[in-house]
Amino acid sequence: MAIQTNNLRRLLHTVEALSELGPALTAEREFSETSRLMLSAVMEAAGAREGALFLFSEKPAVLTSTTALGFALMPDPAFIPLLPKHVHALTAARGPIVLNSSTYSVFLSSNGNVAPELFKCLAPLKAGGRLAGVIGLGRRPGEALYEDSELDALELLCSYVALAVQNHALTQTIAQRVSENLRLMASLHGFYDNALEAFASAIDVKHVNIHGHSLRVGRYAAAIGDAMGMDPNEVASLRSAGYLHDIGKVAVDRRLFGKTSALDPDEFREMADHTTVGHQIVRSVTFPWPRIPETVRWHHERSDGSGYPDKLMQEEVPLSVRIIGVADSFDAMTTVRPYRAPLSIGSALSDLVRLAPEKFDPNVVQALLIQVRRDAVGSSRTPLLEGTSVNIAAADIDHLAATLQHKVSRGKIISI
Ligand SMILES: [Fe+2]
């Protein structure tokens, strides 16, 4: 009668534990909390006062504790390396195993930071026939032995726990693969950046008058994109587009870059053709960013249709191209040309504001003003205008920004 009463009580505990486990397994919780809830339910049903839940990882084969309850001395985490024979024995076991001095070494090694003798009973957690973890139970109240009814309850609960552990392991694997892919992508982008920087330098070496031009245009375009709130991938795309925008200049006669008088019509056509020649060069290349070929072709297009080679109008000029257009013009204005001295930063910005919105996108010019203003007030970030003195006060930039705003809101050009 007493045995029957005990069995009934145990059955009741198991059902209670199962009803508690359901919500615990499905709730959005940290796995450490879920594993603690699972372990305490299992211990309750098995009548254990000490227990630990271990996760199994295959390479190298090791059990690592995720939670332990009731043990006076248990390292956190506890780990137990396993030999192939241990993995095989745990996988082949049909249900929980009561341990004794002659069976410890069959299932566990002594090479970890916890003594196998602490465990009196092991419940392998298996999902799809593969070992996912182990629950190790220690002593019971009064040093009582684990009986068949408790082992049955344990086996039933452990099939649920195994699924939760397996699910967690899969999530971890996916998270790890995603992070590896992101790392790989980041390193590829780094590779592209370096390769394209080298390309930009190769273009700019064509003539002393364009030294550093492509690199600066890439930097300015990225800074503008940043100030416009673009995401890092778009900013990286703008930087690369800036590096490559003048790639067609490799086909232009070097003599034209040093000419101190105006280009004659044939010379102008040859120079202008760097857009279409560049487009031919890059259009068959697969870049991580799709906008590069159109930027190379259209960076001399202007909103009023006065640009080349396709005389695009207004919104026909994509935003990324408008950004490169402003960055390109700003650098051209502020560097020396064979026929003129460089404009000051203030004069160049003033010209850009004057030519917006007819030729330049006012939002893009505004973003450039924001970045130059950061230089003017000595912001702690890397200066936009490296090696150039910012000879314009923040108040003057604010005045230009207000003028730009006024022009846009009135929808017409005013002189500044
Ligand atoms: Fe160009």
GROMACS .gro file of N, CA, C and O in nm, residues 41-146:
model
  424
   41ALA      N    1   1.242   2.103  -1.247
   41ALA     CA    2   1.125   2.016  -1.267
   41ALA      C    3   1.167   1.869  -1.267
   41ALA      O    4   1.101   1.783  -1.207
   42VAL      N    5   1.278   1.842  -1.334
   42VAL     CA    6   1.329   1.703  -1.340
   42VAL      C    7   1.368   1.655  -1.201
   42VAL      O    8   1.335   1.542  -1.161
   43MET      N    9   1.437   1.741  -1.125
   43MET     CA   10   1.482   1.701  -0.990
   43MET      C   11   1.363   1.674  -0.899
   43MET      O   12   1.362   1.580  -0.821
   44GLU      N   13   1.262   1.760  -0.914
   44GLU     CA   14   1.140   1.741  -0.833
   44GLU      C   15   1.076   1.606  -0.862
   44GLU      O   16   1.041   1.531  -0.773
   45ALA      N   17   1.064   1.576  -0.991
   45ALA     CA   18   0.997   1.450  -1.029
   45ALA      C   19   1.078   1.329  -0.988
   45ALA      O   20   1.023   1.224  -0.956
   46ALA      N   21   1.212   1.342  -0.990
   46ALA     CA   22   1.298   1.228  -0.958
   46ALA      C   23   1.331   1.223  -0.809
   46ALA      O   24   1.397   1.129  -0.764
   47GLY      N   25   1.290   1.324  -0.736
   47GLY     CA   26   1.320   1.328  -0.593
   47GLY      C   27   1.468   1.347  -0.566
   47GLY      O   28   1.523   1.292  -0.471
   48ALA      N   29   1.535   1.427  -0.650
   48ALA     CA   30   1.679   1.451  -0.631
   48ALA      C   31   1.700   1.584  -0.561
   48ALA      O   32   1.622   1.678  -0.580
   49ARG      N   33   1.805   1.595  -0.479
   49ARG     CA   34   1.833   1.726  -0.421
   49ARG      C   35   1.957   1.790  -0.483
   49ARG      O   36   1.989   1.905  -0.453
   50GLU      N   37   2.024   1.716  -0.572
   50GLU     CA   38   2.137   1.772  -0.646
   50GLU      C   39   2.122   1.736  -0.793
   50GLU      O   40   2.084   1.623  -0.825
   51GLY      N   41   2.150   1.829  -0.881
   51GLY     CA   42   2.140   1.797  -1.023
   51GLY      C   43   2.213   1.899  -1.109
   51GLY      O   44   2.236   2.014  -1.067
   52ALA      N   45   2.254   1.858  -1.226
   52ALA     CA   46   2.319   1.950  -1.321
   52ALA      C   47   2.277   1.913  -1.462
   52ALA      O   48   2.260   1.795  -1.494
   53LEU      N   49   2.255   2.018  -1.544
   53LEU     CA   50   2.219   1.996  -1.684
   53LEU      C   51   2.342   2.029  -1.769
   53LEU      O   52   2.398   2.139  -1.759
   54PHE      N   53   2.383   1.932  -1.850
   54PHE     CA   54   2.500   1.950  -1.936
   54PHE      C   55   2.457   1.953  -2.083
   54PHE      O   56   2.369   1.877  -2.124
   55LEU      N   57   2.522   2.038  -2.161
   55LEU     CA   58   2.504   2.036  -2.306
   55LEU      C   59   2.622   1.959  -2.366
   55LEU      O   60   2.735   1.970  -2.318
   56PHE      N   61   2.594   1.885  -2.470
   56PHE     CA   62   2.700   1.807  -2.536
   56PHE      C   63   2.743   1.878  -2.663
   56PHE      O   64   2.660   1.919  -2.744
   57SER      N   65   2.873   1.896  -2.679
   57SER     CA   66   2.923   1.943  -2.809
   57SER      C   67   3.019   1.838  -2.863
   57SER      O   68   3.092   1.774  -2.787
   58GLU      N   69   3.014   1.822  -2.995
   58GLU     CA   70   3.077   1.705  -3.056
   58GLU      C   71   3.226   1.722  -3.082
   58GLU      O   72   3.305   1.629  -3.065
   59LYS      N   73   3.265   1.842  -3.127
   59LYS     CA   74   3.405   1.860  -3.166
   59LYS      C   75   3.466   1.976  -3.089
   59LYS      O   76   3.444   2.090  -3.126
   60PRO      N   77   3.542   1.952  -2.985
   60PRO     CA   78   3.574   1.822  -2.927
   60PRO      C   79   3.457   1.773  -2.842
   60PRO      O   80   3.375   1.854  -2.798
   61ALA      N   81   3.453   1.642  -2.819
   61ALA     CA   82   3.343   1.584  -2.741
   61ALA      C   83   3.357   1.626  -2.595
   61ALA      O   84   3.454   1.589  -2.528
   62VAL      N   85   3.262   1.703  -2.549
   62VAL     CA   86   3.268   1.751  -2.411
   62VAL      C   87   3.127   1.783  -2.362
   62VAL      O   88   3.041   1.825  -2.440
   63LEU      N   89   3.106   1.757  -2.232
   63LEU     CA   90   2.981   1.799  -2.167
   63LEU      C   91   3.012   1.928  -2.091
   63LEU      O   92   3.110   1.934  -2.016
   64THR      N   93   2.928   2.029  -2.109
   64THR     CA   94   2.949   2.156  -2.039
   64THR      C   95   2.819   2.191  -1.966
   64THR      O   96   2.712   2.191  -2.027
   65SER      N   97   2.831   2.222  -1.837
   65SER     CA   98   2.708   2.248  -1.761
   65SER      C   99   2.651   2.384  -1.798
   65SER      O  100   2.724   2.480  -1.823
   66THR      N  101   2.518   2.388  -1.805
   66THR     CA  102   2.452   2.516  -1.828
   66THR      C  103   2.383   2.563  -1.701
   66THR      O  104   2.359   2.681  -1.682
   67THR      N  105   2.353   2.467  -1.613
   67THR     CA  106   2.298   2.504  -1.482
   67THR      C  107   2.319   2.388  -1.385
   67THR      O  108   2.325   2.272  -1.427
   68ALA      N  109   2.335   2.421  -1.257
   68ALA     CA  110   2.350   2.316  -1.154
   68ALA      C  111   2.276   2.364  -1.030
   68ALA      O  112   2.279   2.482  -0.996
   69LEU      N  113   2.210   2.271  -0.962
   69LEU     CA  114   2.132   2.307  -0.842
   69LEU      C  115   2.164   2.209  -0.730
   69LEU      O  116   2.173   2.088  -0.754
   70GLY      N  117   2.182   2.261  -0.610
   70GLY     CA  118   2.192   2.177  -0.490
   70GLY      C  119   2.330   2.128  -0.455
   70GLY      O  120   2.356   2.094  -0.340
   71PHE      N  121   2.425   2.123  -0.549
   71PHE     CA  122   2.560   2.075  -0.517
   71PHE      C  123   2.632   2.181  -0.434
   71PHE      O  124   2.623   2.301  -0.463
   72ALA      N  125   2.705   2.134  -0.332
   72ALA     CA  126   2.778   2.229  -0.248
   72ALA      C  127   2.896   2.287  -0.326
   72ALA      O  128   2.925   2.407  -0.317
   73LEU      N  129   2.963   2.205  -0.404
   73LEU     CA  130   3.081   2.251  -0.478
   73LEU      C  131   3.068   2.207  -0.623
   73LEU      O  132   3.090   2.092  -0.656
   74MET      N  133   3.030   2.298  -0.708
   74MET     CA  134   3.019   2.265  -0.851
   74MET      C  135   3.072   2.384  -0.930
   74MET      O  136   3.020   2.495  -0.919
   75PRO      N  137   3.179   2.363  -1.006
   75PRO     CA  138   3.233   2.476  -1.085
   75PRO      C  139   3.129   2.526  -1.185
   75PRO      O  140   3.039   2.451  -1.224
   76ASP      N  141   3.140   2.650  -1.221
   76ASP     CA  142   3.046   2.707  -1.319
   76ASP      C  143   3.125   2.774  -1.432
   76ASP      O  144   3.184   2.879  -1.411
   77PRO      N  145   3.132   2.715  -1.550
   77PRO     CA  146   3.066   2.590  -1.584
   77PRO      C  147   3.152   2.470  -1.546
   77PRO      O  148   3.273   2.480  -1.539
   78ALA      N  149   3.083   2.359  -1.524
   78ALA     CA  150   3.154   2.232  -1.507
   78ALA      C  151   3.168   2.170  -1.645
   78ALA      O  152   3.078   2.183  -1.727
   79PHE      N  153   3.283   2.108  -1.670
   79PHE     CA  154   3.296   2.041  -1.800
   79PHE      C  155   3.360   1.904  -1.784
   79PHE      O  156   3.443   1.883  -1.695
   80ILE      N  157   3.316   1.813  -1.867
   80ILE     CA  158   3.366   1.676  -1.863
   80ILE      C  159   3.399   1.633  -2.006
   80ILE      O  160   3.309   1.606  -2.086
   81PRO      N  161   3.529   1.628  -2.042
   81PRO     CA  162   3.564   1.578  -2.175
   81PRO      C  163   3.524   1.431  -2.186
   81PRO      O  164   3.531   1.357  -2.088
   82LEU      N  165   3.482   1.391  -2.305
   82LEU     CA  166   3.439   1.251  -2.324
   82LEU      C  167   3.526   1.184  -2.430
   82LEU      O  168   3.564   1.248  -2.529
   83LEU      N  169   3.553   1.056  -2.409
   83LEU     CA  170   3.619   0.975  -2.511
   83LEU      C  171   3.511   0.917  -2.601
   83LEU      O  172   3.393   0.910  -2.561
   84PRO      N  173   3.547   0.869  -2.721
   84PRO     CA  174   3.445   0.809  -2.809
   84PRO      C  175   3.365   0.700  -2.740
   84PRO      O  176   3.245   0.687  -2.760
   85LYS      N  177   3.429   0.620  -2.651
   85LYS     CA  178   3.356   0.511  -2.584
   85LYS      C  179   3.247   0.566  -2.492
   85LYS      O  180   3.141   0.507  -2.477
   86HIS      N  181   3.275   0.684  -2.429
   86HIS     CA  182   3.173   0.744  -2.342
   86HIS      C  183   3.054   0.792  -2.424
   86HIS      O  184   2.939   0.770  -2.387
   87VAL      N  185   3.086   0.858  -2.537
   87VAL     CA  186   2.978   0.910  -2.624
   87VAL      C  187   2.892   0.794  -2.672
   87VAL      O  188   2.769   0.800  -2.671
   88HIS      N  189   2.961   0.687  -2.710
   88HIS     CA  190   2.888   0.570  -2.760
   88HIS      C  191   2.798   0.512  -2.651
   88HIS      O  192   2.680   0.480  -2.674
   89ALA      N  193   2.852   0.497  -2.528
   89ALA     CA  194   2.774   0.437  -2.418
   89ALA      C  195   2.654   0.525  -2.382
   89ALA      O  196   2.544   0.474  -2.359
   90LEU      N  197   2.674   0.658  -2.379
   90LEU     CA  198   2.563   0.748  -2.344
   90LEU      C  199   2.455   0.748  -2.453
   90LEU      O  200   2.336   0.751  -2.425
   91THR      N  201   2.501   0.741  -2.580
   91THR     CA  202   2.405   0.741  -2.691
   91THR      C  203   2.326   0.610  -2.695
   91THR      O  204   2.208   0.609  -2.727
   92ALA      N  205   2.394   0.501  -2.661
   92ALA     CA  206   2.329   0.368  -2.671
   92ALA      C  207   2.240   0.338  -2.550
   92ALA      O  208   2.157   0.247  -2.557
   93ALA      N  209   2.256   0.413  -2.439
   93ALA     CA  210   2.178   0.382  -2.318
   93ALA      C  211   2.029   0.395  -2.344
   93ALA      O  212   1.985   0.490  -2.408
   94ARG      N  213   1.953   0.299  -2.295
   94ARG     CA  214   1.806   0.307  -2.309
   94ARG      C  215   1.749   0.363  -2.180
   94ARG      O  216   1.717   0.288  -2.090
   95GLY      N  217   1.743   0.490  -2.169
   95GLY     CA  218   1.689   0.553  -2.048
   95GLY      C  219   1.796   0.589  -1.947
   95GLY      O  220   1.917   0.572  -1.974
   96PRO      N  221   1.753   0.639  -1.831
   96PRO     CA  222   1.848   0.684  -1.728
   96PRO      C  223   1.933   0.569  -1.674
   96PRO      O  224   1.889   0.454  -1.674
   97ILE      N  225   2.053   0.605  -1.627
   97ILE     CA  226   2.149   0.504  -1.580
   97ILE      C  227   2.182   0.531  -1.433
   97ILE      O  228   2.218   0.644  -1.399
   98VAL      N  229   2.166   0.431  -1.350
   98VAL     CA  230   2.210   0.445  -1.211
   98VAL      C  231   2.357   0.408  -1.205
   98VAL      O  232   2.396   0.302  -1.254
   99LEU      N  233   2.438   0.499  -1.150
   99LEU     CA  234   2.583   0.478  -1.153
   99LEU      C  235   2.631   0.412  -1.025
   99LEU      O  236   2.575   0.432  -0.917
  100ASN      N  237   2.738   0.335  -1.038
  100ASN     CA  238   2.807   0.283  -0.919
  100ASN      C  239   2.956   0.283  -0.950
  100ASN      O  240   2.997   0.320  -1.061
  101SER      N  241   3.036   0.243  -0.852
  101SER     CA  242   3.181   0.260  -0.867
  101SER      C  243   3.237   0.190  -0.990
  101SER      O  244   3.339   0.230  -1.045
  102SER      N  245   3.169   0.087  -1.040
  102SER     CA  246   3.226   0.016  -1.156
  102SER      C  247   3.173   0.072  -1.289
  102SER      O  248   3.222   0.033  -1.395
  103THR      N  249   3.073   0.164  -1.286
  103THR     CA  250   3.019   0.212  -1.414
  103THR      C  251   3.054   0.359  -1.446
  103THR      O  252   3.027   0.405  -1.557
  104TYR      N  253   3.113   0.430  -1.347
  104TYR     CA  254   3.149   0.570  -1.376
  104TYR      C  255   3.232   0.582  -1.504
  104TYR      O  256   3.205   0.662  -1.592
  105SER      N  257   3.336   0.498  -1.511
  105SER     CA  258   3.431   0.513  -1.622
  105SER      C  259   3.373   0.467  -1.755
  105SER      O  260   3.430   0.493  -1.860
  106VAL      N  261   3.256   0.398  -1.751
  106VAL     CA  262   3.192   0.358  -1.877
  106VAL      C  263   3.130   0.480  -1.945
  106VAL      O  264   3.132   0.494  -2.066
  107PHE      N  265   3.076   0.572  -1.862
  107PHE     CA  266   2.999   0.684  -1.918
  107PHE      C  267   3.070   0.820  -1.910
  107PHE      O  268   3.039   0.911  -1.986
  108LEU      N  269   3.159   0.836  -1.813
  108LEU     CA  270   3.221   0.968  -1.793
  108LEU      C  271   3.371   0.954  -1.775
  108LEU      O  272   3.419   0.852  -1.727
  109SER      N  273   3.444   1.060  -1.811
  109SER     CA  274   3.589   1.060  -1.783
  109SER      C  275   3.613   1.143  -1.658
  109SER      O  276   3.526   1.217  -1.613
  110SER      N  277   3.734   1.128  -1.603
  110SER     CA  278   3.770   1.208  -1.485
  110SER      C  279   3.856   1.326  -1.526
  110SER      O  280   3.924   1.386  -1.442
  111ASN      N  281   3.859   1.360  -1.656
  111ASN     CA  282   3.953   1.461  -1.704
  111ASN      C  283   3.899   1.604  -1.697
  111ASN      O  284   3.967   1.698  -1.735
  112GLY      N  285   3.775   1.619  -1.651
  112GLY     CA  286   3.718   1.754  -1.646
  112GLY      C  287   3.744   1.821  -1.512
  112GLY      O  288   3.836   1.782  -1.439
  113ASN      N  289   3.664   1.922  -1.482
  113ASN     CA  290   3.684   1.993  -1.354
  113ASN      C  291   3.581   1.950  -1.250
  113ASN      O  292   3.558   2.019  -1.153
  114VAL      N  293   3.515   1.835  -1.275
  114VAL     CA  294   3.419   1.785  -1.179
  114VAL      C  295   3.434   1.632  -1.169
  114VAL      O  296   3.457   1.564  -1.269
  115ALA      N  297   3.424   1.580  -1.045
  115ALA     CA  298   3.444   1.435  -1.024
  115ALA      C  299   3.317   1.360  -1.063
  115ALA      O  300   3.208   1.396  -1.018
  116PRO      N  301   3.329   1.256  -1.147
  116PRO     CA  302   3.209   1.180  -1.188
  116PRO      C  303   3.134   1.121  -1.070
  116PRO      O  304   3.013   1.101  -1.076
  117GLU      N  305   3.207   1.098  -0.958
  117GLU     CA  306   3.144   1.034  -0.841
  117GLU      C  307   3.034   1.121  -0.778
  117GLU      O  308   2.958   1.073  -0.694
  118LEU      N  309   3.030   1.248  -0.814
  118LEU     CA  310   2.923   1.335  -0.760
  118LEU      C  311   2.786   1.291  -0.810
  118LEU      O  312   2.685   1.322  -0.750
  119PHE      N  313   2.784   1.217  -0.924
  119PHE     CA  314   2.655   1.183  -0.985
  119PHE      C  315   2.616   1.039  -0.952
  119PHE      O  316   2.697   0.947  -0.962
  120LYS      N  317   2.490   1.024  -0.911
  120LYS     CA  318   2.439   0.891  -0.879
  120LYS      C  319   2.354   0.836  -0.994
  120LYS      O  320   2.328   0.717  -1.001
  121CYS      N  321   2.310   0.925  -1.078
  121CYS     CA  322   2.222   0.884  -1.187
  121CYS      C  323   2.245   0.977  -1.307
  121CYS      O  324   2.257   1.098  -1.289
  122LEU      N  325   2.251   0.920  -1.427
  122LEU     CA  326   2.268   1.000  -1.548
  122LEU      C  327   2.149   0.978  -1.639
  122LEU      O  328   2.106   0.864  -1.658
  123ALA      N  329   2.097   1.089  -1.694
  123ALA     CA  330   1.989   1.074  -1.793
  123ALA      C  331   2.037   1.136  -1.923
  123ALA      O  332   2.045   1.259  -1.935
  124PRO      N  333   2.077   1.052  -2.022
  124PRO     CA  334   2.120   1.107  -2.151
  124PRO      C  335   2.003   1.177  -2.219
  124PRO      O  336   1.890   1.128  -2.215
  125LEU      N  337   2.031   1.295  -2.279
  125LEU     CA  338   1.927   1.369  -2.353
  125LEU      C  339   1.953   1.346  -2.500
  125LEU      O  340   2.058   1.385  -2.552
  126LYS      N  341   1.859   1.279  -2.565
  126LYS     CA  342   1.881   1.243  -2.706
  126LYS      C  343   1.769   1.299  -2.792
  126LYS      O  344   1.652   1.296  -2.752
  127ALA      N  345   1.806   1.353  -2.908
  127ALA     CA  346   1.706   1.400  -3.004
  127ALA      C  347   1.746   1.346  -3.140
  127ALA      O  348   1.862   1.362  -3.181
  128GLY      N  349   1.652   1.280  -3.205
  128GLY     CA  350   1.682   1.220  -3.336
  128GLY      C  351   1.793   1.116  -3.326
  128GLY      O  352   1.873   1.104  -3.419
  129GLY      N  353   1.803   1.048  -3.213
  129GLY     CA  354   1.903   0.943  -3.197
  129GLY      C  355   2.043   0.996  -3.168
  129GLY      O  356   2.137   0.918  -3.153
  130ARG      N  357   2.057   1.127  -3.156
  130ARG     CA  358   2.191   1.184  -3.129
  130ARG      C  359   2.194   1.245  -2.989
  130ARG      O  360   2.093   1.298  -2.941
  131LEU      N  361   2.311   1.236  -2.928
  131LEU     CA  362   2.328   1.290  -2.793
  131LEU      C  363   2.328   1.443  -2.798
  131LEU      O  364   2.404   1.504  -2.874
  132ALA      N  365   2.236   1.504  -2.720
  132ALA     CA  366   2.230   1.652  -2.716
  132ALA      C  367   2.279   1.705  -2.583
  132ALA      O  368   2.323   1.820  -2.572
  133GLY      N  369   2.273   1.621  -2.478
  133GLY     CA  370   2.315   1.666  -2.346
  133GLY      C  371   2.296   1.554  -2.246
  133GLY      O  372   2.260   1.441  -2.283
  134VAL      N  373   2.319   1.586  -2.120
  134VAL     CA  374   2.304   1.486  -2.013
  134VAL      C  375   2.253   1.559  -1.889
  134VAL      O  376   2.298   1.671  -1.860
  135ILE      N  377   2.160   1.496  -1.819
  135ILE     CA  378   2.126   1.546  -1.685
  135ILE      C  379   2.192   1.452  -1.585
  135ILE      O  380   2.176   1.329  -1.594
  136GLY      N  381   2.273   1.510  -1.497
  136GLY     CA  382   2.340   1.430  -1.394
  136GLY      C  383   2.274   1.460  -1.260
  136GLY      O  384   2.269   1.576  -1.219
  137LEU      N  385   2.219   1.357  -1.195
  137LEU     CA  386   2.157   1.378  -1.064
  137LEU      C  387   2.249   1.328  -0.955
  137LEU      O  388   2.314   1.224  -0.969
  138GLY      N  389   2.255   1.405  -0.846
  138GLY     CA  390   2.339   1.366  -0.732
  138GLY      C  391   2.256   1.293  -0.628
  138GLY      O  392   2.167   1.216  -0.662
  139ARG      N  393   2.283   1.329  -0.504
  139ARG     CA  394   2.219   1.253  -0.395
  139ARG      C  395   2.071   1.287  -0.381
  139ARG      O  396   2.027   1.396  -0.420
  140ARG      N  397   1.999   1.192  -0.319
  140ARG     CA  398   1.859   1.214  -0.284
  140ARG      C  399   1.854   1.238  -0.132
  140ARG      O  400   1.950   1.205  -0.061
  141PRO      N  401   1.745   1.290  -0.080
  141PRO     CA  402   1.735   1.307   0.066
  141PRO      C  403   1.756   1.173   0.134
  141PRO      O  404   1.703   1.070   0.088
  142GLY      N  405   1.837   1.175   0.237
  142GLY     CA  406   1.863   1.052   0.313
  142GLY      C  407   1.945   0.950   0.236
  142GLY      O  408   1.945   0.832   0.270
  143GLU      N  409   2.017   0.995   0.132
  143GLU     CA  410   2.104   0.907   0.053
  143GLU      C  411   2.026   0.790  -0.010
  143GLU      O  412   2.084   0.685  -0.040
  144ALA      N  413   1.893   0.805  -0.027
  144ALA     CA  414   1.814   0.695  -0.084
  144ALA      C  415   1.856   0.669  -0.228
  144ALA      O  416   1.907   0.758  -0.296
  145LEU      N  417   1.837   0.547  -0.275
  145LEU     CA  418   1.871   0.511  -0.412
  145LEU      C  419   1.758   0.553  -0.507
  145LEU      O  420   1.643   0.567  -0.465
  146TYR      N  421   1.793   0.570  -0.634
  146TYR     CA  422   1.689   0.601  -0.733
  146TYR      C  423   1.618   0.471  -0.768
  146TYR      O  424   1.682   0.369  -0.796
   0.00000   0.00000   0.00000
